[in-house]
Amino acid sequence: MKKLYVMLLFGVGLTLFFFCGGNKKMITSKAPLEYVKNETKKLAPVELKIDLTQLPESELKTLQILKQAASYIDSLFLIQVYSKNMAIANELANSNNPEDKYYYDLFKIMFGPWNRIDSDKPFINNIPKPEGANFYPEDMTKEEFLNFVKQNPDKKELFENTFTVIRRENRKLKALYYHEEWPNYVHKIHDLLIQAANTTKDSTLKDYLLKRAKAFLTDDYFESDMAWMDLNGDLEIVIGPYEVYEDKLFSYKAAYEAFLCVVDKEESKKLEKITSYLKDMEKNLPIPDKYKNFERGFSSPIKVVNEVFSAGDTKAGVQTTAFNLPNDERVRKAKGSKKVMLKNIAEAKFEKCWIPIVNKILAPEALKNISFEAYFTHTLLHEISHGLGPGFIKKDNKETTVSKELKETYPTIEECKADVLGIYNVHFLTEKGFYDKEFEKEAYYSYLGGMLRSIRFGIGEAHGGGVAIQFNFLRENGAFIIDKNGKLNLVLDKMYPSIKKLANILLTIQATGDYEKAKKLIEKYSKITPELQKFIDQLKDVPIDIKPIFPKI
Ligand code: ZN
């Protein structure tokens, strides 16, 4: 089983490598074995839950073909990360040293010799990760690139293109499209996508796959991105180059990734009902009517799916629970964007990372009232709540936007708002009879328990910073207590009023674009108090994320 996985993951690359006849030793030093074992343990292995029995035979077959295509995405991403990755993988896979198995395991998770969950610390060959990954020559500086573009304005567009790599030839820089740099891989993927298109009975998927197959050979993804927005069958498939985070030099170049998912029909139906309340939710916001935003189009659909397989960029390190694509602004303008939530990934994280946390920090009575459903509902309502409240605003009689006015404080305030409104709207939907009182209670307890999960990764990042505001604000308002055993418990009747109060503060800051107030709120509440630190200290041994074991298909 393991062998097969290795072959699928690195098979094509290895063939190429042998062809090049490399016998040179790639690995010159290694981090202590203990470190590698400990880091691997921080990602808890978990079998992803998914029911494929309802899926028509044709779509199951389509998934199988797409899984082969996605395995080539794994190889492509591995090469994109580092020019020597294939050679290192080869050496680890064929090593006679039993210890190397552990290094190889972590290498496969991280897609290279740098630990993505420990600030890219190297665990093989003690060298820093190239900032430009394998998108640029390793010895190229930022300056050299900028100078070249300045001196060759006609090449600027090609050099900054999302889908080109920069190489050096006779000491001169040149740009190549992905399909020119990696023709073998993209042709294999192209052929498999065509095969999948001819297998599926879903006409929207067929359209997307055909257009996407062509895109792999041209590196023009516009038409296929447009087609992706229209998918409406059983499968939700993403395959191609998307995010630019791997390019830390310029954030120009997109990394290959794939999500193969099945739509969760039951959850989608619930979602449809919730979104029919969007206007009422806006009306119900705890701010004066003049601040409410009824102009915002609700053009961003949300889909709930279960993941069958993922590959490349998204599989490396920490797992994605939700994504919002495409990134192409032209598509966003024409059709908006689509938010996809991965329910079985969320469930796996809930079991392996969330439950162990609440077991340590919540009082026994509180523990009785938590549930995955309540936790997931809050996550959904968080996403929906990003679409509520002020967007375009007027300040000093000028048209402007919340994000422009709040500047660097915006991400923290916006994430905090989405969390707070997420729980505020559970109450609203309960009043509407959509949830029962018992569920509302579960939502409050689950929300309280979940706070520590975000804060433990630090308050520098917007989500963690936003949750610290909530924790300290709710504490100050008596919405929860710390009992004599040092465990957290809710003061149920104080919860909703405190949430409403915080929602009012956040929305007013946004509606008035008040940068100074935003800064003050963050300074006052977004901090790790000694009390909070004590809780964080208890979580050292809890896995920080999961390592998915994909279902057999
Ligand atoms: Zn958010």
XYZ file of C-alpha atoms and ligand atoms in Angstrom:
554
model
C 0.000 0.000 0.000
C 2.711 2.427 1.047
C 4.878 1.506 -1.942
C 2.012 2.234 -4.271
C 1.516 5.636 -2.729
C 5.179 6.461 -3.190
C 4.990 5.422 -6.815
C 1.922 7.518 -7.408
C 3.390 10.481 -5.627
C 6.828 10.551 -7.124
C 6.689 7.949 -9.880
C 7.033 10.123 -12.945
C 9.670 12.321 -11.402
C 11.814 9.355 -10.454
C 11.778 8.089 -14.009
C 13.022 11.447 -15.163
C 15.642 11.479 -12.492
C 17.029 8.076 -13.435
C 17.082 9.223 -17.011
C 19.343 12.064 -15.960
C 21.564 9.455 -14.325
C 22.148 11.194 -11.006
C 24.214 9.175 -8.576
C 25.520 12.049 -6.518
C 24.534 12.011 -2.862
C 21.975 14.715 -2.218
C 21.640 14.424 1.532
C 24.608 15.795 3.458
C 23.134 16.368 6.911
C 19.964 15.680 8.899
C 18.175 17.175 11.904
C 18.046 14.936 15.026
C 15.701 11.978 14.553
C 13.864 12.914 17.757
C 12.921 16.294 16.252
C 11.585 14.685 13.073
C 9.520 12.127 15.024
C 8.068 14.831 17.289
C 7.131 17.112 14.428
C 5.422 14.285 12.544
C 3.412 13.507 15.678
C 1.985 17.035 15.700
C -0.116 16.030 12.679
C -2.576 13.350 13.751
C -3.326 10.717 11.070
C -7.050 10.355 10.443
C -9.185 8.466 7.958
C -11.471 10.884 6.140
C -15.160 10.026 6.451
C -17.165 10.007 3.262
C -20.158 8.117 1.955
C -19.701 7.284 -1.709
C -22.579 4.801 -1.975
C -24.972 7.450 -3.323
C -22.606 8.383 -6.110
C -23.522 7.165 -9.632
C -21.099 4.672 -11.169
C -20.064 7.169 -13.863
C -19.017 9.793 -11.305
C -17.089 7.271 -9.228
C -15.191 6.292 -12.349
C -14.586 9.970 -13.098
C -13.137 10.398 -9.608
C -10.766 7.472 -10.143
C -9.404 9.003 -13.335
C -9.085 12.405 -11.707
C -7.163 10.869 -8.834
C -4.497 9.756 -11.307
C -4.339 13.276 -12.697
C -4.071 14.673 -9.163
C -1.099 12.394 -8.452
C 0.796 14.168 -11.236
C -0.134 17.419 -9.508
C 1.734 16.073 -6.457
C 4.840 15.545 -8.575
C 4.561 18.948 -10.224
C 4.213 20.735 -6.912
C 7.175 18.827 -5.486
C 9.294 20.134 -8.365
C 7.895 23.658 -7.993
C 8.989 23.782 -4.352
C 12.652 22.890 -4.892
C 14.827 21.891 -7.825
C 16.502 19.084 -5.838
C 13.315 17.622 -4.335
C 13.024 14.684 -6.734
C 16.618 13.667 -6.145
C 16.224 13.856 -2.356
C 12.977 11.857 -2.537
C 14.759 9.242 -4.596
C 17.617 8.948 -2.130
C 15.264 8.645 0.857
C 13.017 6.082 -0.866
C 15.975 3.860 -1.712
C 17.921 4.302 1.509
C 19.020 1.220 3.490
C 19.052 3.210 6.712
C 15.832 2.389 8.620
C 15.884 5.842 10.224
C 15.375 7.461 6.827
C 11.777 6.251 6.782
C 10.940 8.937 9.347
C 12.667 11.643 7.321
C 10.871 10.477 4.202
C 7.488 10.549 5.969
C 7.972 14.161 7.028
C 9.447 15.008 3.620
C 6.295 13.719 1.909
C 4.016 15.690 4.244
C 6.016 18.903 3.769
C 6.791 18.427 0.062
C 10.460 19.089 0.652
C 13.135 19.221 3.363
C 11.648 22.235 5.209
C 9.189 21.950 8.065
C 6.133 24.009 7.171
C 4.756 23.856 10.726
C 8.010 25.142 12.245
C 8.729 28.277 10.189
C 10.284 26.261 7.337
C 13.120 24.971 9.486
C 15.254 22.526 7.434
C 15.301 18.895 8.626
C 17.494 17.611 5.780
C 20.596 19.518 4.566
C 20.846 22.511 6.801
C 20.111 25.215 4.229
C 17.341 27.840 4.224
C 14.389 27.409 1.869
C 14.893 29.388 -1.363
C 12.497 32.337 -1.146
C 11.473 32.037 -4.759
C 11.065 28.238 -4.483
C 11.853 26.672 -7.899
C 10.010 29.414 -9.760
C 13.215 31.411 -10.176
C 16.920 30.517 -10.402
C 18.105 29.932 -6.842
C 20.932 32.443 -7.192
C 18.698 35.179 -8.605
C 18.181 38.187 -6.345
C 15.104 40.379 -6.206
C 17.203 43.200 -7.574
C 18.349 41.235 -10.593
C 14.730 40.449 -11.502
C 13.609 44.051 -11.046
C 16.548 45.385 -13.068
C 15.856 42.941 -15.865
C 12.206 43.941 -16.051
C 13.166 47.615 -16.043
C 15.619 47.140 -18.880
C 13.275 44.863 -20.855
C 9.814 46.417 -20.505
C 8.512 44.259 -23.359
C 9.151 41.164 -21.200
C 7.632 42.581 -18.003
C 4.268 40.929 -18.460
C 5.691 37.515 -19.228
C 8.119 37.693 -16.321
C 5.429 38.690 -13.846
C 2.907 36.238 -15.280
C 1.317 33.902 -12.716
C 2.055 30.848 -14.858
C 5.681 31.282 -15.956
C 8.969 30.229 -14.380
C 12.168 32.237 -14.665
C 15.293 30.363 -15.726
C 18.857 31.333 -16.504
C 20.374 30.589 -19.901
C 23.889 31.721 -20.783
C 23.762 33.943 -17.693
C 20.656 35.711 -19.020
C 17.214 35.431 -17.458
C 14.329 34.054 -19.507
C 10.673 33.200 -18.822
C 8.965 29.951 -19.777
C 5.312 29.030 -19.449
C 4.590 26.117 -17.122
C 3.531 24.005 -20.094
C 6.906 24.669 -21.715
C 8.864 23.925 -18.547
C 6.990 20.739 -17.631
C 5.507 19.443 -20.921
C 5.443 15.748 -19.945
C 3.399 16.274 -16.802
C 0.910 18.716 -18.263
C 0.273 16.442 -21.263
C -0.410 13.496 -18.973
C -2.817 15.614 -16.914
C -4.452 16.949 -20.085
C -5.102 13.413 -21.376
C -6.576 12.263 -18.059
C -8.865 15.298 -17.846
C -10.175 14.544 -21.339
C -10.741 10.939 -20.303
C -12.606 12.094 -17.183
C -14.675 14.545 -19.257
C -15.756 11.659 -21.458
C -16.717 9.570 -18.430
C -18.825 11.964 -16.355
C -22.557 12.334 -17.037
C -22.566 15.790 -15.462
C -22.554 18.302 -18.324
C -21.237 21.183 -16.187
C -18.277 19.081 -15.043
C -17.632 17.898 -18.591
C -17.490 21.495 -19.778
C -15.089 22.456 -16.995
C -12.792 19.461 -17.539
C -12.545 19.981 -21.298
C -11.742 23.660 -20.874
C -9.318 22.935 -18.057
C -7.536 20.238 -20.080
C -6.891 22.817 -22.789
C -5.738 25.320 -20.175
C -3.006 22.964 -18.956
C -1.479 23.119 -22.460
C -1.821 26.886 -22.884
C -1.618 28.290 -19.343
C -4.677 30.413 -20.035
C -7.161 29.437 -17.314
C -9.834 32.105 -17.786
C -12.455 30.069 -19.700
C -12.109 27.081 -17.394
C -12.322 29.274 -14.267
C -15.576 30.673 -15.652
C -16.847 27.135 -16.251
C -15.843 26.134 -12.703
C -18.209 28.755 -11.277
C -21.105 26.927 -12.969
C -20.451 23.408 -11.599
C -23.720 22.035 -10.219
C -23.437 18.243 -10.148
C -22.278 15.674 -7.596
C -18.570 16.422 -7.858
C -16.663 19.567 -6.967
C -13.259 19.427 -8.663
C -10.383 21.888 -8.525
C -7.209 21.162 -10.463
C -4.545 23.585 -11.665
C -2.153 26.299 -10.503
C -3.843 28.628 -7.987
C -2.260 30.178 -4.901
C 0.916 32.250 -4.956
C 2.048 31.820 -1.324
C 4.856 29.422 -2.237
C 6.544 32.277 -4.134
C 7.820 34.265 -1.162
C 10.025 36.397 -3.392
C 7.293 38.225 -5.355
C 4.001 36.333 -4.834
C 3.639 36.148 -8.627
C 3.811 32.437 -9.370
C 0.978 29.998 -8.753
C 1.519 26.543 -7.253
C -0.256 23.463 -8.587
C -2.949 21.887 -6.422
C -6.054 19.718 -6.622
C -9.188 19.114 -4.564
C -11.407 16.174 -5.475
C -14.652 16.490 -3.549
C -18.208 15.192 -3.439
C -21.016 17.672 -2.736
C -22.754 17.177 0.633
C -26.377 17.413 -0.467
C -27.977 17.454 2.962
C -25.706 20.224 4.176
C -26.238 22.163 0.954
C -29.992 22.114 1.465
C -29.594 23.524 4.985
C -27.303 26.187 3.619
C -29.801 27.204 1.002
C -32.371 27.795 3.730
C -29.925 29.826 5.808
C -28.999 32.050 2.870
C -32.678 32.821 2.309
C -32.465 34.727 5.624
C -29.526 36.922 4.543
C -31.557 40.119 4.184
C -33.251 39.539 7.550
C -29.856 38.946 9.156
C -28.641 42.275 7.846
C -31.813 43.911 9.168
C -31.221 42.303 12.565
C -27.658 43.651 13.029
C -27.306 45.574 16.327
C -26.537 48.940 14.715
C -28.663 51.906 13.541
C -30.379 51.342 10.176
C -28.271 53.984 8.454
C -25.212 51.750 8.948
C -26.810 48.636 7.466
C -25.774 47.449 4.055
C -28.549 46.291 1.767
C -26.667 47.005 -1.415
C -24.211 44.164 -1.247
C -24.963 41.548 -3.865
C -25.033 38.029 -2.516
C -23.156 36.745 -5.530
C -20.727 34.491 -3.676
C -22.220 31.017 -3.396
C -21.105 28.632 -0.625
C -20.869 24.901 -1.165
C -20.372 22.219 1.462
C -18.416 19.205 0.233
C -16.470 16.179 1.461
C -12.904 15.655 0.301
C -11.934 12.409 -1.417
C -8.394 13.379 -2.349
C -6.198 16.432 -2.407
C -2.846 17.072 -4.029
C 0.014 19.527 -4.277
C 0.085 22.899 -2.585
C -3.035 22.373 -0.475
C -1.857 18.995 0.837
C 1.490 20.300 2.074
C 1.624 20.860 5.851
C -1.609 22.172 7.373
C -4.867 21.019 5.717
C -7.377 23.394 4.141
C -10.924 23.402 5.596
C -12.324 26.081 3.275
C -11.227 27.834 0.129
C -12.462 30.712 -1.965
C -11.691 30.617 -5.688
C -10.948 31.557 -8.410
C -8.342 34.260 -7.843
C -8.688 35.743 -11.334
C -10.256 39.187 -10.788
C -11.841 39.082 -14.257
C -13.840 35.998 -13.255
C -14.694 37.511 -9.878
C -16.055 40.584 -11.596
C -18.152 38.578 -14.032
C -19.372 35.792 -11.746
C -18.224 36.468 -8.187
C -16.317 33.744 -6.385
C -17.221 30.426 -4.817
C -16.551 29.456 -1.231
C -16.118 25.737 -0.680
C -16.201 24.241 2.824
C -14.694 20.791 3.379
C -16.923 19.192 5.983
C -15.061 15.913 6.525
C -11.774 17.786 6.953
C -13.452 20.007 9.546
C -14.813 16.897 11.255
C -11.374 15.244 11.308
C -9.840 18.353 12.850
C -12.688 18.509 15.338
C -11.966 14.982 16.521
C -8.173 15.085 16.546
C -7.346 18.682 17.463
C -10.467 20.260 18.907
C -11.858 17.600 21.259
C -8.476 17.091 23.012
C -8.359 20.860 23.622
C -11.830 21.182 25.117
C -11.230 18.087 27.237
C -8.397 19.960 28.891
C -10.000 23.372 29.310
C -13.786 23.055 29.651
C -15.663 22.269 32.867
C -17.441 18.850 32.873
C -20.855 20.488 32.591
C -19.755 22.469 29.558
C -18.313 19.347 27.926
C -21.754 17.745 27.958
C -23.035 20.471 25.672
C -20.624 20.438 22.760
C -21.186 18.909 19.340
C -19.631 18.804 15.889
C -22.877 20.062 14.349
C -22.798 23.171 16.532
C -19.118 23.735 15.843
C -19.557 23.344 12.071
C -22.628 25.584 12.044
C -20.593 28.339 13.632
C -17.893 27.901 10.974
C -20.540 28.176 8.251
C -22.154 31.217 9.807
C -18.713 32.794 10.213
C -18.267 32.574 6.431
C -21.769 33.860 5.744
C -21.251 36.731 8.203
C -18.268 38.013 6.233
C -20.942 39.070 3.765
C -22.909 41.078 6.355
C -22.370 44.612 7.629
C -20.652 47.704 6.214
C -18.537 47.418 3.039
C -18.621 50.646 1.055
C -18.968 53.516 3.538
C -18.985 57.302 3.600
C -16.384 59.136 5.649
C -16.037 62.943 5.737
C -18.553 62.929 2.885
C -16.264 60.813 0.704
C -16.992 57.349 -0.685
C -14.548 54.838 0.686
C -14.389 51.237 1.981
C -14.045 49.748 5.446
C -10.772 48.034 4.555
C -9.232 51.240 3.180
C -10.066 53.162 6.346
C -9.114 50.509 8.883
C -5.811 49.725 7.125
C -3.692 47.101 8.903
C -6.308 46.668 11.657
C -8.893 45.535 9.103
C -8.122 41.778 8.921
C -8.302 41.359 12.715
C -11.489 43.437 13.059
C -13.127 41.648 10.105
C -12.286 38.138 11.365
C -13.478 39.084 14.850
C -16.718 40.442 13.354
C -17.336 37.228 11.383
C -16.842 35.117 14.530
C -19.089 37.289 16.680
C -21.842 37.626 14.065
C -21.564 33.889 13.441
C -22.720 33.193 16.977
C -25.090 36.214 17.035
C -26.862 34.718 14.023
C -27.291 31.327 15.683
C -29.480 33.183 18.186
C -31.309 34.932 15.358
C -31.985 31.687 13.490
C -33.173 30.096 16.736
C -35.676 32.914 17.161
C -36.832 32.244 13.609
C -37.406 28.614 14.591
C -34.629 27.293 12.337
C -32.695 25.834 15.291
C -34.048 24.784 18.683
C -33.033 26.247 22.050
C -30.943 23.184 22.879
C -28.882 23.685 19.732
C -28.317 27.350 20.532
C -26.928 26.292 23.897
C -24.629 23.764 22.221
C -23.441 26.503 19.863
C -22.444 28.772 22.766
C -20.542 26.027 24.577
C -18.833 24.822 21.407
C -17.910 28.401 20.542
C -16.333 28.901 23.971
C -14.359 25.668 23.689
C -13.154 26.445 20.195
C -11.563 29.773 21.027
C -8.320 28.329 22.293
C -7.679 26.478 19.036
C -7.109 29.711 17.125
C -5.309 31.580 19.886
C -2.682 28.892 20.425
C -1.160 29.723 17.021
C -0.584 33.315 18.108
C -2.411 36.629 18.007
C -0.214 38.120 15.281
C -2.405 36.521 12.657
C -5.906 37.962 12.070
C -7.930 34.922 13.213
C -5.984 34.430 16.452
C -5.957 38.172 17.137
C -9.705 38.361 16.613
C -10.390 35.454 18.941
C -8.222 36.994 21.686
C -10.452 40.092 21.508
C -13.528 37.907 21.987
C -12.026 35.888 24.827
C -10.913 38.916 26.839
C -14.048 40.947 26.094
C -16.408 38.123 27.078
C -14.346 37.485 30.197
C -14.592 41.160 31.181
C -18.354 41.046 30.618
C -18.790 37.945 32.753
C -19.996 35.697 29.916
C -17.837 32.873 31.242
C -16.021 32.034 34.441
C -13.005 30.025 35.448
C -14.113 27.529 38.095
C -12.181 26.407 41.163
C -10.498 23.654 39.135
C -9.268 26.176 36.602
C -11.757 25.113 33.918
C -13.885 27.332 31.698
C -17.644 27.422 32.032
C -20.346 29.609 30.508
C -22.634 32.012 32.318
C -25.390 31.240 29.878
C -27.658 34.263 30.390
C -24.750 36.693 29.997
C -23.567 35.193 26.750
C -25.956 36.665 24.205
C -25.988 40.224 25.664
C -22.169 40.271 25.669
C -22.007 39.021 22.094
C -24.514 41.678 21.037
C -22.490 44.380 22.762
C -19.257 43.323 21.043
C -21.021 43.054 17.675
C -22.235 46.638 18.100
C -18.713 47.893 18.854
C -17.154 46.097 15.871
C -19.845 47.064 13.371
C -19.790 50.698 14.503
C -16.017 50.835 14.015
C -16.523 49.462 10.510
C -19.475 51.702 9.616
C -17.628 54.854 10.684
C -14.250 53.671 9.358
C -12.777 54.605 12.736
C -9.117 53.572 12.560
C -8.223 54.978 15.995
C -11.016 53.056 17.734
C -10.019 49.873 15.921
C -6.440 50.291 17.106
C -7.558 50.927 20.679
C -9.817 47.883 20.714
C -6.984 45.654 19.494
C -4.508 47.139 21.966
C -6.896 46.626 24.864
C -8.220 43.150 24.126
C -6.037 41.336 21.619
C -3.431 40.138 24.051
C -2.322 37.012 25.818
C -3.110 37.646 29.477
C -1.391 35.476 32.124
C -4.763 33.748 32.582
C -4.972 32.956 28.881
C -1.339 31.834 28.787
C -2.104 29.221 31.446
C -4.683 27.644 29.148
C -2.384 27.774 26.138
C 0.363 26.059 28.154
C -1.918 23.081 28.717
C -2.211 22.450 24.994
C 1.418 21.694 24.161
C 0.821 18.014 23.400
C -2.385 18.424 21.410
C -1.836 17.794 17.660
C -1.822 21.056 15.751
C -3.363 19.582 12.634
C -4.229 16.350 10.830
C -2.624 14.116 8.255
C -5.519 12.882 6.118
C -5.763 9.247 5.105
C -7.817 9.334 1.928
C -10.620 6.838 1.287
C -10.038 4.102 -1.271
C -11.902 4.765 -4.489
Zn -13.010 34.481 8.181
